[in-house]
Coordinates of C-alpha atoms and ligand atoms in Angstrom, one line a residue:
M1 CA 74.2 117.9 -133.9
N2 CA 77.7 118.2 -133.4
F3 CA 77.8 121.8 -133.4
A4 CA 75.0 121.9 -131.1
D5 CA 77.0 119.5 -128.8
S6 CA 80.1 121.6 -129.0
E7 CA 77.9 124.2 -127.3
V8 CA 77.3 121.9 -124.6
V9 CA 80.6 120.8 -124.3
A10 CA 81.8 124.9 -124.2
S11 CA 79.5 125.1 -121.7
I12 CA 80.6 122.2 -119.1
L13 CA 84.2 123.2 -119.7
K14 CA 83.6 126.9 -119.1
K15 CA 82.0 126.4 -115.7
D16 CA 85.3 124.2 -115.2
G17 CA 87.4 127.1 -115.5
Y18 CA 88.2 127.2 -118.8
K19 CA 88.6 129.6 -121.8
L20 CA 87.4 129.3 -125.9
T21 CA 89.9 130.3 -128.1
D22 CA 88.7 131.3 -131.6
K23 CA 92.9 130.1 -132.6
A24 CA 93.9 126.3 -132.3
K25 CA 97.7 127.4 -132.0
D26 CA 96.8 129.7 -128.9
A27 CA 94.7 125.9 -127.2
N28 CA 96.4 123.9 -124.3
L29 CA 93.2 121.8 -125.1
V30 CA 91.9 121.0 -128.5
L31 CA 88.8 119.0 -128.6
L32 CA 87.3 117.6 -131.8
N33 CA 83.6 116.5 -132.4
T34 CA 83.6 113.8 -134.7
C35 CA 81.4 112.3 -136.7
S36 CA 81.3 108.7 -138.4
I37 CA 78.5 108.7 -140.9
R38 CA 80.7 108.3 -144.0
D39 CA 84.5 106.9 -143.9
K40 CA 85.5 110.3 -145.6
A41 CA 84.2 112.3 -142.2
E42 CA 86.5 109.8 -140.4
Q43 CA 89.6 110.3 -142.9
T44 CA 89.0 114.3 -142.6
V45 CA 89.4 113.9 -138.7
R46 CA 92.6 112.0 -138.9
N47 CA 93.9 114.4 -140.9
K48 CA 93.3 116.6 -138.6
L49 CA 94.2 114.9 -135.6
K50 CA 98.2 114.6 -137.1
N51 CA 98.0 118.4 -137.8
F52 CA 97.1 119.0 -134.2
N53 CA 99.7 116.8 -132.7
S54 CA 102.4 118.2 -135.1
Q55 CA 101.8 121.2 -132.9
K56 CA 102.5 119.1 -130.0
I57 CA 106.5 119.5 -130.8
E58 CA 106.0 123.4 -130.2
N59 CA 103.1 123.4 -127.7
K60 CA 104.2 120.5 -125.1
D61 CA 101.5 121.3 -123.2
L62 CA 98.7 120.4 -125.7
K63 CA 96.0 117.8 -125.1
V64 CA 94.1 116.4 -127.9
G65 CA 90.7 115.0 -127.3
L66 CA 88.6 113.0 -129.2
L67 CA 85.0 113.3 -128.7
G68 CA 81.7 112.0 -130.7
C69 CA 81.1 109.4 -133.2
M70 CA 84.4 108.2 -133.9
A71 CA 85.1 108.2 -130.2
E72 CA 82.3 106.0 -129.9
R73 CA 83.1 103.6 -132.7
L74 CA 86.8 103.5 -132.6
K75 CA 86.7 103.7 -128.3
E76 CA 90.8 103.3 -126.7
K77 CA 91.7 102.8 -130.6
L78 CA 93.2 106.1 -131.3
L79 CA 94.6 106.4 -128.0
D80 CA 96.1 103.1 -127.0
Q81 CA 97.6 101.8 -130.8
E82 CA 97.8 104.6 -132.8
K83 CA 98.7 107.2 -130.1
I84 CA 97.1 110.6 -131.6
V85 CA 94.8 111.7 -128.9
D86 CA 95.1 111.9 -125.1
L87 CA 91.3 111.3 -123.9
V88 CA 88.6 109.8 -125.8
V89 CA 84.8 110.7 -125.2
G90 CA 82.0 109.1 -126.4
P91 CA 78.7 111.6 -126.9
D92 CA 77.2 110.6 -123.8
S93 CA 80.0 111.2 -121.3
Y94 CA 80.6 115.1 -122.0
K95 CA 79.6 115.6 -118.1
D96 CA 82.9 113.3 -117.1
L97 CA 84.9 115.5 -119.1
P98 CA 86.2 117.6 -116.1
N99 CA 87.2 114.5 -114.7
L100 CA 88.7 112.8 -117.6
L101 CA 90.7 115.9 -117.9
D102 CA 92.0 115.4 -114.5
Q103 CA 92.8 112.4 -115.4
V104 CA 95.1 113.4 -118.6
E105 CA 96.8 115.6 -116.1
H106 CA 98.0 112.7 -114.0
N107 CA 98.4 110.4 -117.2
Q108 CA 95.7 108.1 -116.6
K109 CA 94.2 107.0 -119.3
A110 CA 91.2 108.8 -119.7
V111 CA 88.0 107.2 -121.7
N112 CA 84.9 107.3 -121.4
V113 CA 82.3 106.0 -124.0
I114 CA 79.4 104.8 -122.0
L115 CA 75.9 105.2 -124.0
S116 CA 73.3 106.2 -121.9
K117 CA 69.5 105.5 -121.8
S118 CA 68.7 108.9 -120.3
E119 CA 71.5 111.3 -120.8
T120 CA 70.2 114.7 -123.1
Y121 CA 72.1 117.3 -121.5
G122 CA 68.7 119.0 -120.9
D123 CA 69.8 120.5 -117.5
I124 CA 73.4 122.4 -119.1
S125 CA 72.8 125.9 -121.1
P126 CA 74.6 125.6 -124.3
V127 CA 77.6 128.4 -124.4
R128 CA 76.7 129.8 -127.6
I129 CA 80.6 129.8 -130.2
H130 CA 80.7 131.3 -133.2
N131 CA 77.3 132.1 -133.6
N132 CA 75.7 135.4 -135.1
G133 CA 73.4 135.6 -132.2
I134 CA 70.6 134.9 -134.5
N135 CA 69.9 131.2 -135.2
A136 CA 70.9 128.7 -132.7
F137 CA 70.0 124.8 -132.5
V138 CA 67.9 122.9 -129.7
S139 CA 68.3 119.6 -128.9
I140 CA 65.1 117.9 -128.2
T141 CA 66.1 114.1 -129.2
R142 CA 69.2 112.2 -129.1
G143 CA 70.1 108.4 -130.1
C144 CA 68.1 106.7 -132.9
D145 CA 66.4 103.3 -132.9
N146 CA 65.5 103.2 -136.8
M147 CA 68.3 100.7 -137.6
C148 CA 68.6 101.7 -141.2
T149 CA 71.3 98.6 -142.6
F150 CA 73.9 101.6 -144.0
C151 CA 73.7 103.6 -140.9
V152 CA 75.9 104.0 -138.0
V153 CA 74.0 106.6 -136.1
P154 CA 72.2 103.7 -133.7
F155 CA 76.1 102.2 -132.7
T156 CA 77.9 106.2 -131.9
R157 CA 74.7 107.6 -130.4
G158 CA 72.8 105.0 -128.7
R159 CA 69.0 104.8 -128.0
E160 CA 66.5 107.1 -128.4
R161 CA 65.4 109.6 -125.7
S162 CA 63.5 112.6 -125.6
R163 CA 64.3 116.0 -123.7
N164 CA 61.4 117.3 -121.1
P165 CA 59.8 119.7 -122.6
D166 CA 60.4 121.9 -119.5
S167 CA 63.8 122.2 -120.2
I168 CA 63.7 122.7 -123.8
L169 CA 61.3 125.6 -123.4
R170 CA 63.6 126.9 -120.8
E171 CA 66.3 127.5 -123.6
I172 CA 64.4 128.7 -125.9
N173 CA 63.5 131.6 -123.5
E174 CA 67.0 132.3 -122.8
L175 CA 67.5 132.6 -126.8
N176 CA 64.7 134.3 -126.8
E177 CA 65.9 136.9 -124.2
K178 CA 69.2 137.3 -126.0
G179 CA 67.6 138.3 -129.0
Y180 CA 67.8 135.2 -131.1
K181 CA 65.3 135.3 -134.2
E182 CA 65.1 131.8 -135.3
I183 CA 65.2 128.1 -133.9
T184 CA 66.0 124.9 -135.1
L185 CA 65.0 121.9 -133.3
L186 CA 67.2 119.0 -133.8
G187 CA 67.0 115.2 -133.3
Q188 CA 68.3 112.5 -135.5
N189 CA 64.6 111.8 -136.3
V190 CA 62.5 114.5 -134.8
D191 CA 59.1 113.1 -135.6
S192 CA 59.6 110.1 -133.3
Y193 CA 59.9 112.5 -130.0
L194 CA 57.9 111.5 -127.1
W195 CA 58.5 112.9 -124.0
Y196 CA 56.6 110.5 -121.0
G197 CA 58.7 111.4 -118.2
G198 CA 62.0 110.2 -118.9
G199 CA 63.6 107.1 -120.5
P200 CA 64.2 105.3 -123.9
K201 CA 61.4 105.7 -126.4
K202 CA 61.3 101.6 -126.5
D203 CA 60.5 101.0 -123.0
F204 CA 57.0 103.2 -123.7
K205 CA 54.6 100.5 -124.8
K206 CA 51.2 101.2 -124.3
A207 CA 49.1 104.1 -126.9
S208 CA 46.4 103.7 -123.7
E209 CA 49.5 105.4 -121.1
Y210 CA 49.2 108.3 -123.9
Q211 CA 47.2 110.3 -121.7
K212 CA 47.7 108.8 -118.6
L213 CA 51.0 110.1 -118.6
N214 CA 50.2 113.7 -120.1
A215 CA 52.8 112.2 -122.6
K216 CA 54.1 115.0 -125.5
R217 CA 54.1 113.8 -129.4
F218 CA 56.4 116.1 -131.4
S219 CA 53.2 117.5 -132.7
D220 CA 52.3 118.6 -129.5
L221 CA 55.8 120.1 -128.5
L222 CA 55.8 121.9 -132.2
E223 CA 52.4 123.3 -131.1
I224 CA 54.1 124.6 -127.4
V225 CA 57.1 126.4 -128.7
A226 CA 55.0 127.9 -131.9
S227 CA 52.6 129.8 -129.3
N228 CA 54.6 130.5 -126.9
F229 CA 57.2 132.1 -129.1
T230 CA 55.8 134.2 -131.8
E231 CA 58.4 136.3 -132.7
I232 CA 60.6 133.1 -133.1
R233 CA 61.3 131.7 -136.0
I234 CA 61.3 127.8 -135.7
R235 CA 62.5 124.7 -138.0
F236 CA 63.1 121.0 -137.0
S237 CA 65.5 118.8 -138.6
T238 CA 65.4 115.8 -139.4
S239 CA 62.0 113.9 -140.4
N240 CA 61.5 110.5 -141.2
P241 CA 58.8 109.8 -143.6
Q242 CA 57.6 106.7 -141.7
D243 CA 57.5 108.4 -138.5
M244 CA 56.2 111.7 -139.7
T245 CA 52.5 112.1 -138.7
T246 CA 49.7 114.3 -140.4
D247 CA 49.3 116.7 -137.2
V248 CA 52.8 117.8 -137.9
I249 CA 52.0 118.9 -141.3
E250 CA 48.8 120.9 -139.5
T251 CA 50.5 122.2 -136.6
M252 CA 53.6 123.7 -139.5
A253 CA 49.9 124.9 -141.2
K254 CA 48.7 126.5 -138.4
Y255 CA 51.2 128.6 -136.9
E256 CA 52.8 130.8 -139.0
N257 CA 56.2 131.4 -136.9
I258 CA 57.0 127.4 -137.9
C259 CA 58.8 127.7 -141.1
N260 CA 57.4 126.1 -144.4
Y261 CA 60.4 123.7 -145.1
I262 CA 60.5 119.2 -144.4
H263 CA 63.9 117.7 -144.7
L264 CA 62.6 114.7 -145.7
P265 CA 65.2 112.2 -146.5
I266 CA 64.1 109.1 -148.8
Q267 CA 67.8 107.4 -149.8
S268 CA 66.6 105.8 -153.0
G269 CA 63.8 105.4 -155.0
S270 CA 63.3 102.0 -155.7
D271 CA 61.4 100.0 -153.2
R272 CA 63.6 97.0 -153.5
I273 CA 66.5 99.6 -152.2
L274 CA 64.3 100.9 -149.6
K275 CA 63.6 97.3 -148.1
K276 CA 67.0 96.4 -148.3
M277 CA 68.0 99.5 -146.5
N278 CA 65.0 98.8 -143.8
R279 CA 63.6 101.8 -144.4
L280 CA 60.2 101.2 -143.4
H281 CA 58.1 102.7 -146.1
T282 CA 57.4 102.6 -150.2
R283 CA 58.1 104.5 -152.6
Q284 CA 54.1 104.9 -152.8
E285 CA 53.7 106.0 -148.8
Y286 CA 56.2 108.4 -149.4
L287 CA 55.1 110.2 -152.5
E288 CA 51.4 109.9 -150.6
L289 CA 53.3 112.0 -147.7
I290 CA 54.6 114.7 -150.4
K291 CA 51.1 114.9 -151.5
K292 CA 49.6 115.5 -148.1
I293 CA 52.5 118.0 -147.2
R294 CA 52.1 119.8 -150.6
E295 CA 48.0 119.7 -150.2
I296 CA 48.1 121.0 -146.4
I297 CA 51.3 123.7 -147.3
P298 CA 51.1 124.2 -150.8
N299 CA 54.5 125.9 -151.2
C300 CA 56.5 124.1 -149.0
G301 CA 60.2 123.7 -149.3
I302 CA 60.9 119.7 -149.5
S303 CA 64.6 118.4 -149.6
H304 CA 66.2 114.9 -149.4
D305 CA 68.7 112.7 -148.3
M306 CA 70.0 110.2 -151.4
I307 CA 72.5 107.7 -151.4
T308 CA 73.9 106.0 -154.7
G309 CA 75.4 102.6 -154.9
F310 CA 74.0 100.7 -152.1
P311 CA 74.7 97.1 -152.4
T312 CA 73.0 95.6 -155.1
E313 CA 72.0 98.7 -156.7
T314 CA 71.3 98.2 -159.9
E315 CA 70.8 100.4 -163.3
R316 CA 66.9 100.4 -162.9
D317 CA 66.7 100.9 -159.0
H318 CA 68.6 103.9 -160.4
Q319 CA 66.2 104.9 -162.5
D320 CA 63.7 104.6 -160.2
T321 CA 65.6 107.3 -158.2
L322 CA 66.0 109.8 -160.7
S323 CA 62.2 109.2 -161.8
L324 CA 61.2 110.0 -158.2
M325 CA 63.1 113.1 -158.3
E326 CA 61.5 113.8 -160.9
E327 CA 57.7 113.2 -159.4
V328 CA 58.5 115.1 -156.6
K329 CA 61.2 118.1 -157.5
Y330 CA 62.7 119.1 -154.6
D331 CA 64.1 122.0 -154.0
F332 CA 67.4 120.9 -152.3
G333 CA 68.8 117.9 -152.0
Y334 CA 71.8 116.2 -150.1
M335 CA 73.3 113.5 -152.1
F336 CA 76.0 110.7 -151.4
A337 CA 77.9 107.8 -152.5
Y338 CA 77.2 104.3 -150.4
S339 CA 79.7 104.5 -147.8
E340 CA 80.2 101.1 -146.0
R341 CA 80.3 101.4 -142.4
P342 CA 82.0 98.8 -139.9
G343 CA 79.2 96.8 -138.1
T344 CA 76.3 97.6 -139.7
Y345 CA 74.0 95.3 -140.8
A346 CA 74.5 96.4 -144.5
A347 CA 78.6 95.7 -143.6
R348 CA 77.8 92.5 -141.9
H349 CA 75.4 91.2 -144.5
F350 CA 75.9 92.7 -147.8
K351 CA 78.9 92.9 -150.2
D352 CA 79.9 96.4 -150.8
D353 CA 79.4 95.4 -154.3
I354 CA 79.0 98.9 -156.7
S355 CA 82.3 100.0 -157.8
P356 CA 83.2 103.4 -157.0
E357 CA 83.3 104.6 -160.3
L358 CA 79.6 103.4 -160.5
K359 CA 78.5 104.8 -157.3
Q360 CA 80.3 108.1 -158.4
R361 CA 78.8 108.3 -162.0
R362 CA 75.1 107.6 -160.4
L363 CA 76.1 110.4 -157.7
E364 CA 77.0 113.1 -160.9
E365 CA 73.4 112.3 -162.4
I366 CA 71.1 113.0 -159.2
I367 CA 73.4 116.0 -158.2
T368 CA 73.0 117.4 -162.2
L369 CA 69.0 116.3 -162.1
Q370 CA 68.8 118.0 -158.5
Q371 CA 70.2 121.5 -159.8
K372 CA 68.2 121.2 -162.7
H373 CA 65.1 121.3 -160.4
S374 CA 66.7 123.4 -157.8
L375 CA 66.9 126.2 -160.2
E376 CA 63.5 125.3 -161.7
R377 CA 61.8 125.4 -158.1
N378 CA 63.7 129.0 -157.3
K379 CA 62.6 130.2 -160.4
R380 CA 58.9 130.1 -159.0
F381 CA 59.8 133.1 -156.5
I382 CA 61.0 135.6 -159.3
N383 CA 58.7 138.6 -159.2
S384 CA 57.5 137.7 -155.9
K385 CA 57.7 138.9 -152.1
C386 CA 59.6 136.6 -149.5
S387 CA 59.7 137.7 -146.1
V388 CA 63.4 137.3 -145.0
L389 CA 65.6 137.1 -142.1
I390 CA 68.7 138.4 -142.3
D391 CA 71.4 136.4 -140.9
K392 CA 74.9 136.9 -142.2
S393 CA 76.5 139.2 -144.6
S394 CA 76.6 137.7 -148.3
K395 CA 79.9 135.4 -149.0
K396 CA 80.5 137.4 -152.6
S397 CA 79.7 141.1 -151.6
D398 CA 80.2 143.5 -148.2
D399 CA 77.2 145.6 -149.8
Y400 CA 74.7 142.5 -149.6
W401 CA 73.0 140.5 -147.2
S402 CA 71.8 137.2 -147.0
G403 CA 69.3 135.3 -145.5
R404 CA 66.7 132.7 -145.8
T405 CA 63.0 132.3 -146.3
S406 CA 60.3 130.4 -144.7
E407 CA 61.2 127.6 -147.2
N408 CA 64.9 127.9 -146.7
N409 CA 66.2 129.5 -149.9
V410 CA 68.9 131.8 -149.7
V411 CA 68.2 135.4 -150.9
V412 CA 70.8 138.1 -151.2
F413 CA 69.8 141.9 -151.3
P414 CA 71.7 145.0 -150.8
K415 CA 72.2 146.3 -147.2
H416 CA 70.6 149.6 -147.5
N417 CA 70.2 150.5 -143.6
L418 CA 69.2 147.0 -142.6
S419 CA 70.6 145.0 -139.6
L420 CA 71.4 141.5 -139.0
G421 CA 68.2 139.7 -137.4
D422 CA 66.2 141.8 -139.3
I423 CA 63.0 140.7 -141.0
V424 CA 62.4 142.3 -144.3
D425 CA 60.2 141.6 -147.7
V426 CA 62.3 141.1 -150.5
K427 CA 61.4 141.6 -154.1
V428 CA 63.2 138.4 -156.1
N429 CA 64.2 139.5 -159.1
E430 CA 66.4 137.0 -160.4
C431 CA 68.2 133.5 -159.2
T432 CA 70.7 130.8 -159.7
T433 CA 70.1 126.9 -158.6
A434 CA 71.3 127.7 -155.1
T435 CA 70.5 131.6 -154.9
L436 CA 67.8 134.1 -154.6
I437 CA 68.5 137.7 -155.9
G438 CA 66.4 140.4 -155.2
D439 CA 66.0 144.4 -153.3
I440 CA 63.9 144.8 -150.3
Y441 CA 60.5 145.7 -151.0
K442 CA 59.8 147.2 -147.4
V443 CA 60.7 147.3 -144.0
K444 CA 58.5 145.2 -141.4
V445 CA 58.0 147.4 -138.6
Ligands
SAH1 N1 68.7 110.6 -138.8 C1 69.6 111.2 -139.5 C2 70.4 111.0 -140.2 C3 71.6 111.8 -140.7 S1 73.1 111.4 -141.3 C4 68.7 111.5 -140.9 O1 67.6 111.2 -141.2 O2 68.8 112.4 -141.5 C5 72.6 112.2 -142.8 C6 72.5 111.2 -144.3 O3 74.0 110.7 -144.5 C7 71.5 110.4 -144.5 O4 69.8 110.3 -144.4 C8 72.2 110.1 -145.7 O5 71.6 110.2 -146.9 C9 73.5 109.7 -145.2 N2 74.3 108.6 -144.8 C10 74.3 107.9 -143.8 N3 74.8 106.7 -143.6 C11 75.7 106.8 -145.1 C12 76.3 105.8 -145.8 N4 76.6 104.7 -144.9 N5 76.9 105.9 -146.7 C13 76.4 107.3 -147.7 N6 75.7 108.1 -147.0 C14 75.2 108.1 -146.0

């Protein structure tokens, strides 16, 4: 999401006469778009800020700005107290950047961290930065209303609002005309997408208004996008189990160009912990959703996010997480040790009582199990044919392309005379936990 937001920022500044440079040392302005999701993310940003500040000795004109969630969370702190940035701009205030940069020029305090109930940047065509011309992100919602007790996002990104489908279609059309082959529809919680003419999701109360306002839910949006752009592969992220409806899965099954992949974070396999996290579903409901997905889309790639060491997590809760993973056998997973975030419900009400060593031990256990499952799941592709979109050169060898299957598996294979952006059939010969290795079968015409 920050990647997509940075492209919006680049677009706003380009209009204001700025040019992009690849090299930080050539820049007069460095903007760091930041994440607050875990403490480690914030520490990384602090180190980077220190580096950029040391460049000011050589480049006296250099200005350094803090964008995104850390700006929203810490507000003036890094400007007034720590004096390591020149401007502070929250996620909903990027249109104010030209004005704020003007204030910096005039040695005035440049801070805007006002959260909005309507801002979606729908009218801005993002400038694609460091892009391969093949895959692009398209934001469809901003903010989050879910209030998971561990999560800082609702505080840094504000209330949930959806973008006008017309402006989403306009952006995808531009990408299509430029030759992009795959888009990812982005939101903190895409299943919660609801367009009813604008405004925060929480202000839309009556289901009876749905018809009258010609409202669009996520499944409607998916259908519109898939049927209008049949040559583009469509992905989306992230889904929340409590909001994902059967219509979404059915729409995925109906359109071949919607990829068979769902990222479905659960965070814990223990009902007690799920409740404490304010995840509004049980383990059983989640498993039923997985079952439904596999009934409707048998080969669907499914991944998870998991947190170890949430306050009060016992060995038994941890075993519940491991057993859930055994039941589901995910294709991929993103796993984290709990990091207490100031201001969240968990930080205010629960003691961070699991030691770092224990969080780490449990984390290693779930990572090891996930690797085992990823390998097992990858093996099912051996000797079969996959349709792969080539999106880059393989990291390990310049003679190999790397691409993804519809299920989101990475596939590498010899380049032959193929090009970036080609969609090819690959026969998989072997695999590792992270990669399928094969050779082309035949080139699609
Ligand atoms: N709305 C997005 C959340 C993005 S954050 C989504 O549902 O995917 C991505 C992941 O970071 C979360 O799913 C969670 O597993 C992890 N995370 C969030 N807050 C965390 C915290 N305080 N400590 C550790 N991991 C956290």
